[in-house]
Protein backbone atom coordinates (compact mmCIF):
# COMPACT_ATOMS: atom_id res chain seq x y z
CA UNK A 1 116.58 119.97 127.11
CA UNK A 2 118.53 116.90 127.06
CA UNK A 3 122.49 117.06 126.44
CA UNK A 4 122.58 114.01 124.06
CA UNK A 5 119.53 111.61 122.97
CA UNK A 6 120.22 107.78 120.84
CA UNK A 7 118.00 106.38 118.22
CA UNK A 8 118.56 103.95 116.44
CA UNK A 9 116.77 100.96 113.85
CA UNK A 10 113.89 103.52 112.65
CA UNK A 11 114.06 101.48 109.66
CA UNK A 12 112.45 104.29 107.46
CA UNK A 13 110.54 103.63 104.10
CA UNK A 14 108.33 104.64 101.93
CA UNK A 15 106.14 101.24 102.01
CA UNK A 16 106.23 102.20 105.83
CA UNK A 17 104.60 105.97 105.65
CA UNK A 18 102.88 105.97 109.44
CA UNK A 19 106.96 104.77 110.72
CA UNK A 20 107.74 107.68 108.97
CA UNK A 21 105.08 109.80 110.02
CA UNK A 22 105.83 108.79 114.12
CA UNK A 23 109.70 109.86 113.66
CA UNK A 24 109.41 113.25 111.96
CA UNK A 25 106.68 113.92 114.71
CA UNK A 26 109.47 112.81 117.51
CA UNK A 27 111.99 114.81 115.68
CA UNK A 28 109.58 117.68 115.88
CA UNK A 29 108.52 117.77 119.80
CA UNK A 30 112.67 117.31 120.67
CA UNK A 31 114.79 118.88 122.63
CA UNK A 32 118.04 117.63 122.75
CA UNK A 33 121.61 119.44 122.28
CA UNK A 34 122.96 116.17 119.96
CA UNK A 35 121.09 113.44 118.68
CA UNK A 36 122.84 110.59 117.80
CA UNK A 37 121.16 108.13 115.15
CA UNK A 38 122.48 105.03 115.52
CA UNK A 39 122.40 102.88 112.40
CA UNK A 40 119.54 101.79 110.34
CA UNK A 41 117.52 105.30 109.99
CA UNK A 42 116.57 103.41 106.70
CA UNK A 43 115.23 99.71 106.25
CA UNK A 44 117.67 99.99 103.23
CA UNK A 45 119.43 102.87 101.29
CA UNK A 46 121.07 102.92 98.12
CA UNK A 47 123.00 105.57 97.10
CA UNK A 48 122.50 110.31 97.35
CA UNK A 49 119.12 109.92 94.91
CA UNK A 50 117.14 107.17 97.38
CA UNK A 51 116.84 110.73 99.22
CA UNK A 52 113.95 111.78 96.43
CA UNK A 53 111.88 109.24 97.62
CA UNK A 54 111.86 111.11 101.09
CA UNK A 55 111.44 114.78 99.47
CA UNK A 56 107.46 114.90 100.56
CA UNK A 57 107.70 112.86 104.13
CA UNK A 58 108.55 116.20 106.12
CA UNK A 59 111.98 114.16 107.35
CA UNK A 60 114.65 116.07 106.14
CA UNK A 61 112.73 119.20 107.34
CA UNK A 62 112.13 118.28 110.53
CA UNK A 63 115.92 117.30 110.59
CA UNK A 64 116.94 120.63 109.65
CA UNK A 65 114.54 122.41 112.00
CA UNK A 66 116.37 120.40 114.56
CA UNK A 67 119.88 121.45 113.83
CA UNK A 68 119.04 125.49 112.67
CA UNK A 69 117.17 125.43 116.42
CA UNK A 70 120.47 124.12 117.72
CA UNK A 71 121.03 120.77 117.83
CA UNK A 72 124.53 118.68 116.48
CA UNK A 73 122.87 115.17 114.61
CA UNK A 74 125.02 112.44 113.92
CA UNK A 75 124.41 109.83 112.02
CA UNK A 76 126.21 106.30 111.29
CA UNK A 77 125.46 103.77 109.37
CA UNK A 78 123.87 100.23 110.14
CA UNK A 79 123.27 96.90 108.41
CA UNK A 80 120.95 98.00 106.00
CA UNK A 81 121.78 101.53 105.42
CA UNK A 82 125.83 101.17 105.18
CA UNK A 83 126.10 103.26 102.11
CA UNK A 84 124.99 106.11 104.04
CA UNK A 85 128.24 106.78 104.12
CA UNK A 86 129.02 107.05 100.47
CA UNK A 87 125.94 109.98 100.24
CA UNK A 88 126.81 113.07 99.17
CA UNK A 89 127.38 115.41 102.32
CA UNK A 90 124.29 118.29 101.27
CA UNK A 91 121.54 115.08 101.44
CA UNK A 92 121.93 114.50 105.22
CA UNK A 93 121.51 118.28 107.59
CA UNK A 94 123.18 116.44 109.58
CA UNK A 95 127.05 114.98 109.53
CA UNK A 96 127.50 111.02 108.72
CA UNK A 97 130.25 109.37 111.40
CA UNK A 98 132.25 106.51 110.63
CA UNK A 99 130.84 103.17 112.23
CA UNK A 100 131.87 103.50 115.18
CA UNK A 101 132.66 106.97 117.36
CA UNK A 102 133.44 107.60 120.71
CA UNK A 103 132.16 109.73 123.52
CA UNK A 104 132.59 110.38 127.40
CA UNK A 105 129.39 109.23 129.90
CA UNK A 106 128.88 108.48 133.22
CA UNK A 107 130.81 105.68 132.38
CA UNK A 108 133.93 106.31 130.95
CA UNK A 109 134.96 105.98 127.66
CA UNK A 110 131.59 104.75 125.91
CA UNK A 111 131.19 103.38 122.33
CA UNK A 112 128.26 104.44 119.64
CA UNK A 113 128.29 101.91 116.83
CA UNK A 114 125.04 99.90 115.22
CA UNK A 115 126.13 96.57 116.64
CA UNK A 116 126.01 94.40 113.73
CA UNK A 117 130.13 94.41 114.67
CA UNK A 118 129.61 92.72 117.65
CA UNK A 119 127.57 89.74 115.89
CA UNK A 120 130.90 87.58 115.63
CA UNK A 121 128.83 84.02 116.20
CA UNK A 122 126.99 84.90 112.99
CA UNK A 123 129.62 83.63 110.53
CA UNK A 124 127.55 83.74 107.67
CA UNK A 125 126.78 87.55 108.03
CA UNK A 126 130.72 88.49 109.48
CA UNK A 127 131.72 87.18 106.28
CA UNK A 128 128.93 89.03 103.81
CA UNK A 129 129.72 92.07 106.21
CA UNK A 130 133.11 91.83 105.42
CA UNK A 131 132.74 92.01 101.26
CA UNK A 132 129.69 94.18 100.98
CA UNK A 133 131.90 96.90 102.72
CA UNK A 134 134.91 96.38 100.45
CA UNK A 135 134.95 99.94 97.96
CA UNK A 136 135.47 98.24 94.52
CA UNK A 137 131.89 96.31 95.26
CA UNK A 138 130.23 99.80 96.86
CA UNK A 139 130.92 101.66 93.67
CA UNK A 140 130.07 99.04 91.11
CA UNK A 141 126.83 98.76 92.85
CA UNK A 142 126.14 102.64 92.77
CA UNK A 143 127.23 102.89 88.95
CA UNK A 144 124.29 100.45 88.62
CA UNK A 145 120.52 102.04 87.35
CA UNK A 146 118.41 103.70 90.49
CA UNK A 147 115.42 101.17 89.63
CA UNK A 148 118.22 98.11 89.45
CA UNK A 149 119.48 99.05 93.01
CA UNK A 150 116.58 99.01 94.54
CA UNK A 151 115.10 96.12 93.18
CA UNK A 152 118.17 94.23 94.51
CA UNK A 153 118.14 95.54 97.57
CA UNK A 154 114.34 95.09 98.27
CA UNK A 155 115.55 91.26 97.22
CA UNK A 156 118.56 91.05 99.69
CA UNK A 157 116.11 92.62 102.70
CA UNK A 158 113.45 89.62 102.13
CA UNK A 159 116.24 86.82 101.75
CA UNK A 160 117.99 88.52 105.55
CA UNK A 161 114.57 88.43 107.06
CA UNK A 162 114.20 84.48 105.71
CA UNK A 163 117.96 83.81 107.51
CA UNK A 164 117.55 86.00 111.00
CA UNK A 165 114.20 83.79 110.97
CA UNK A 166 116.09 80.63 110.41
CA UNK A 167 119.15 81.19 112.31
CA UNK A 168 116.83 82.07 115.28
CA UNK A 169 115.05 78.68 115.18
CA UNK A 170 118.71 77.05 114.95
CA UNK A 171 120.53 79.33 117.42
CA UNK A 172 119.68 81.63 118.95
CA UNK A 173 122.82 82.47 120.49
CA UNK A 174 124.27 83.37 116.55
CA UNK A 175 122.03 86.01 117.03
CA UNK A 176 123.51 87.49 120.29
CA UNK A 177 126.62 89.70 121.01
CA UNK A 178 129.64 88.04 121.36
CA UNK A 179 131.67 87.59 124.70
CA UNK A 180 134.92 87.56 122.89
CA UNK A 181 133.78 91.10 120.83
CA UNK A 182 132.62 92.58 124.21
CA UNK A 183 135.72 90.94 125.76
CA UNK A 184 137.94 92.92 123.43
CA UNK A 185 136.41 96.30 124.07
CA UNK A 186 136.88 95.90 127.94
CA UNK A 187 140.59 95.67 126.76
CA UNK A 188 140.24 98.93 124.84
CA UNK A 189 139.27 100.52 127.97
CA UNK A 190 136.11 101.03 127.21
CA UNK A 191 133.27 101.50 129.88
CA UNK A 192 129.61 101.15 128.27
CA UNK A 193 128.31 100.80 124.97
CA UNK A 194 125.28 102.31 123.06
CA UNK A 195 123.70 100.36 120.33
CA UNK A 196 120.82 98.81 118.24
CA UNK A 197 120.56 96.17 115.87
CA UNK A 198 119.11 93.37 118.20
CA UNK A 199 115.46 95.39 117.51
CA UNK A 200 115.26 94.93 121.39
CA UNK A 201 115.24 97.50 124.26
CA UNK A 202 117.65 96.43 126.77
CA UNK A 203 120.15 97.37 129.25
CA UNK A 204 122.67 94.66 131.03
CA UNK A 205 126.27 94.76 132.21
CA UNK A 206 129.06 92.43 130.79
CA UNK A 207 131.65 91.29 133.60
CA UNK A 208 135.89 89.96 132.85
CA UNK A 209 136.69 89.88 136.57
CA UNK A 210 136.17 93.14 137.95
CA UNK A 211 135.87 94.98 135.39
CA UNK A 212 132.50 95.35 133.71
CA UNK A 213 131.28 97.08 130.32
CA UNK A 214 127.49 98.45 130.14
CA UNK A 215 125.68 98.23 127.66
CA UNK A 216 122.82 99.83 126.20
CA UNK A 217 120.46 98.39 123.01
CA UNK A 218 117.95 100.22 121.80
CA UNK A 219 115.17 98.81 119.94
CA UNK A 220 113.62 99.07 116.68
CA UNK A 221 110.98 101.96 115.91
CA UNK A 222 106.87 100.93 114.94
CA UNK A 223 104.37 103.42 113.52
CA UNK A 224 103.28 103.40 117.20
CA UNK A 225 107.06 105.22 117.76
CA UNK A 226 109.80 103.64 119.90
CA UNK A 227 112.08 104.30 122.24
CA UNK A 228 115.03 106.34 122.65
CA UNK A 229 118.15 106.82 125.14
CA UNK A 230 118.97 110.15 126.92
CA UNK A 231 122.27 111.11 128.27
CA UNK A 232 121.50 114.31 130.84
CA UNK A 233 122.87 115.31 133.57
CA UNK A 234 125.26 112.43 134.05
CA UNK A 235 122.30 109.94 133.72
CA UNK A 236 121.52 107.21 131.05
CA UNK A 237 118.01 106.78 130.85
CA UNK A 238 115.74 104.94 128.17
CA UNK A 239 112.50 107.07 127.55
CA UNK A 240 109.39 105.74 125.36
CA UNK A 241 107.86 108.22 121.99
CA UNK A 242 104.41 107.48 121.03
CA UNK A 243 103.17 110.16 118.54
């Protein structure tokens, strides 16, 4: 039994049924007394009724198995699943956290959050992150037609993978965490952070003089699983699911 385990980028959808099939099957087998979910459970979500198209994948059952054996899961949003937070509270069994929420680990003061934040290089996407999250914009897209908001979002997911492609041919560093956003959360006081959105596994340590800030990234699921972070007995440690 692990006292808190991290997911995040599952990237769940319904033209991706074995990804979805590999999660409920590591919700199923876990043992944890929180899970976290970290941003990006869905490749895209757009609005309380995108739920129905999840009714008959066994993940909001396995999800509430998980919390009526136990279990606290929190969930915040990401890049492509932001309006998770505008879904009506009976959808999730499960309770939807701002983006970012704090915790206590081994390191102090430690910050749960997607990541996308800490993207500030990426100018284009600080800026498009800045108006898609205004709430005039959120509800005018919601009052739109189910079928009309999720042909536009299927459209805005193939035109972000065309410009992460791009901008990683160009720069790669635009795709990278900032040192002036981790910068700023050493000044907060904070100790480590936990995190997706870079789609890759990693673990590394950020240093301003003496003080340093880990840093945890977890990476995005397959239908083969993916991997997931466990806080237990005042250890961090990055564990592997295959189904």
């Amino acid at each position: 039994m692990f006292d808190a385990a991290f997911v995040s980028d599952v990237h769940l959808s319904t033209d991706a049924p074995a990804r979805t099939a590999a999660f409920v099957t590591f919700l199923r087998r876990l043992q944890t007394r929180k899970l976290y979910i970290l941003g990006d459970l869905f490749d895209f979500w757009v609005g309380s009724d995108h739920a129905r198209l999840f009714h008959k994948s066994g993940l909001f059952d396995a999800l509430a198995r998980l919390k009526n054996g136990g279990a606290d899961i929190f969930i915040l949003p990401g890049n492509r699943d932001f309006l998770i937070s505008n879904t009506a509270p009976h959808i999730f069994p499960a309770q939807i956290l701002p983006e970012t929420h704090t915790i206590n680990s081994p390191y102090g003061r430690t910050l749960l959050l997607h990541g996308d934040q800490l993207l500030l290089n990426d100018v284009e996407y600080t800026v498009f992150r800045f108006c898609s999250r205004r709430k005039a914009l959120r509800l005018l897209y919601l009052s739109l037609p189910f079928q009309l908001r999720l042909a536009i979002a299927r459209i805005m997911r193939q035109q972000s993978k065309s410009a992460v492609k791009r901008k990683r041919f160009k720069n790669p560093r635009i795709l990278q965490f900032s040192h002036s956003a981790l910068s700023s959360l050493l000044r907060q006081g904070f100790g480590c952070v936990i995190c997706g959105h870079i789609h890759t596994t990693s673990k590394f340590r950020f240093r301003v003089g003496n003080n340093a800030l880990h840093i945890y990234v977890l990476g995005q699921w397959t239908q083969n699983g993916g991997d997931f972070l466990t806080l237990n007995r005042g250890k961090l440690v990055f564990h592997t699911f295959r189904p």
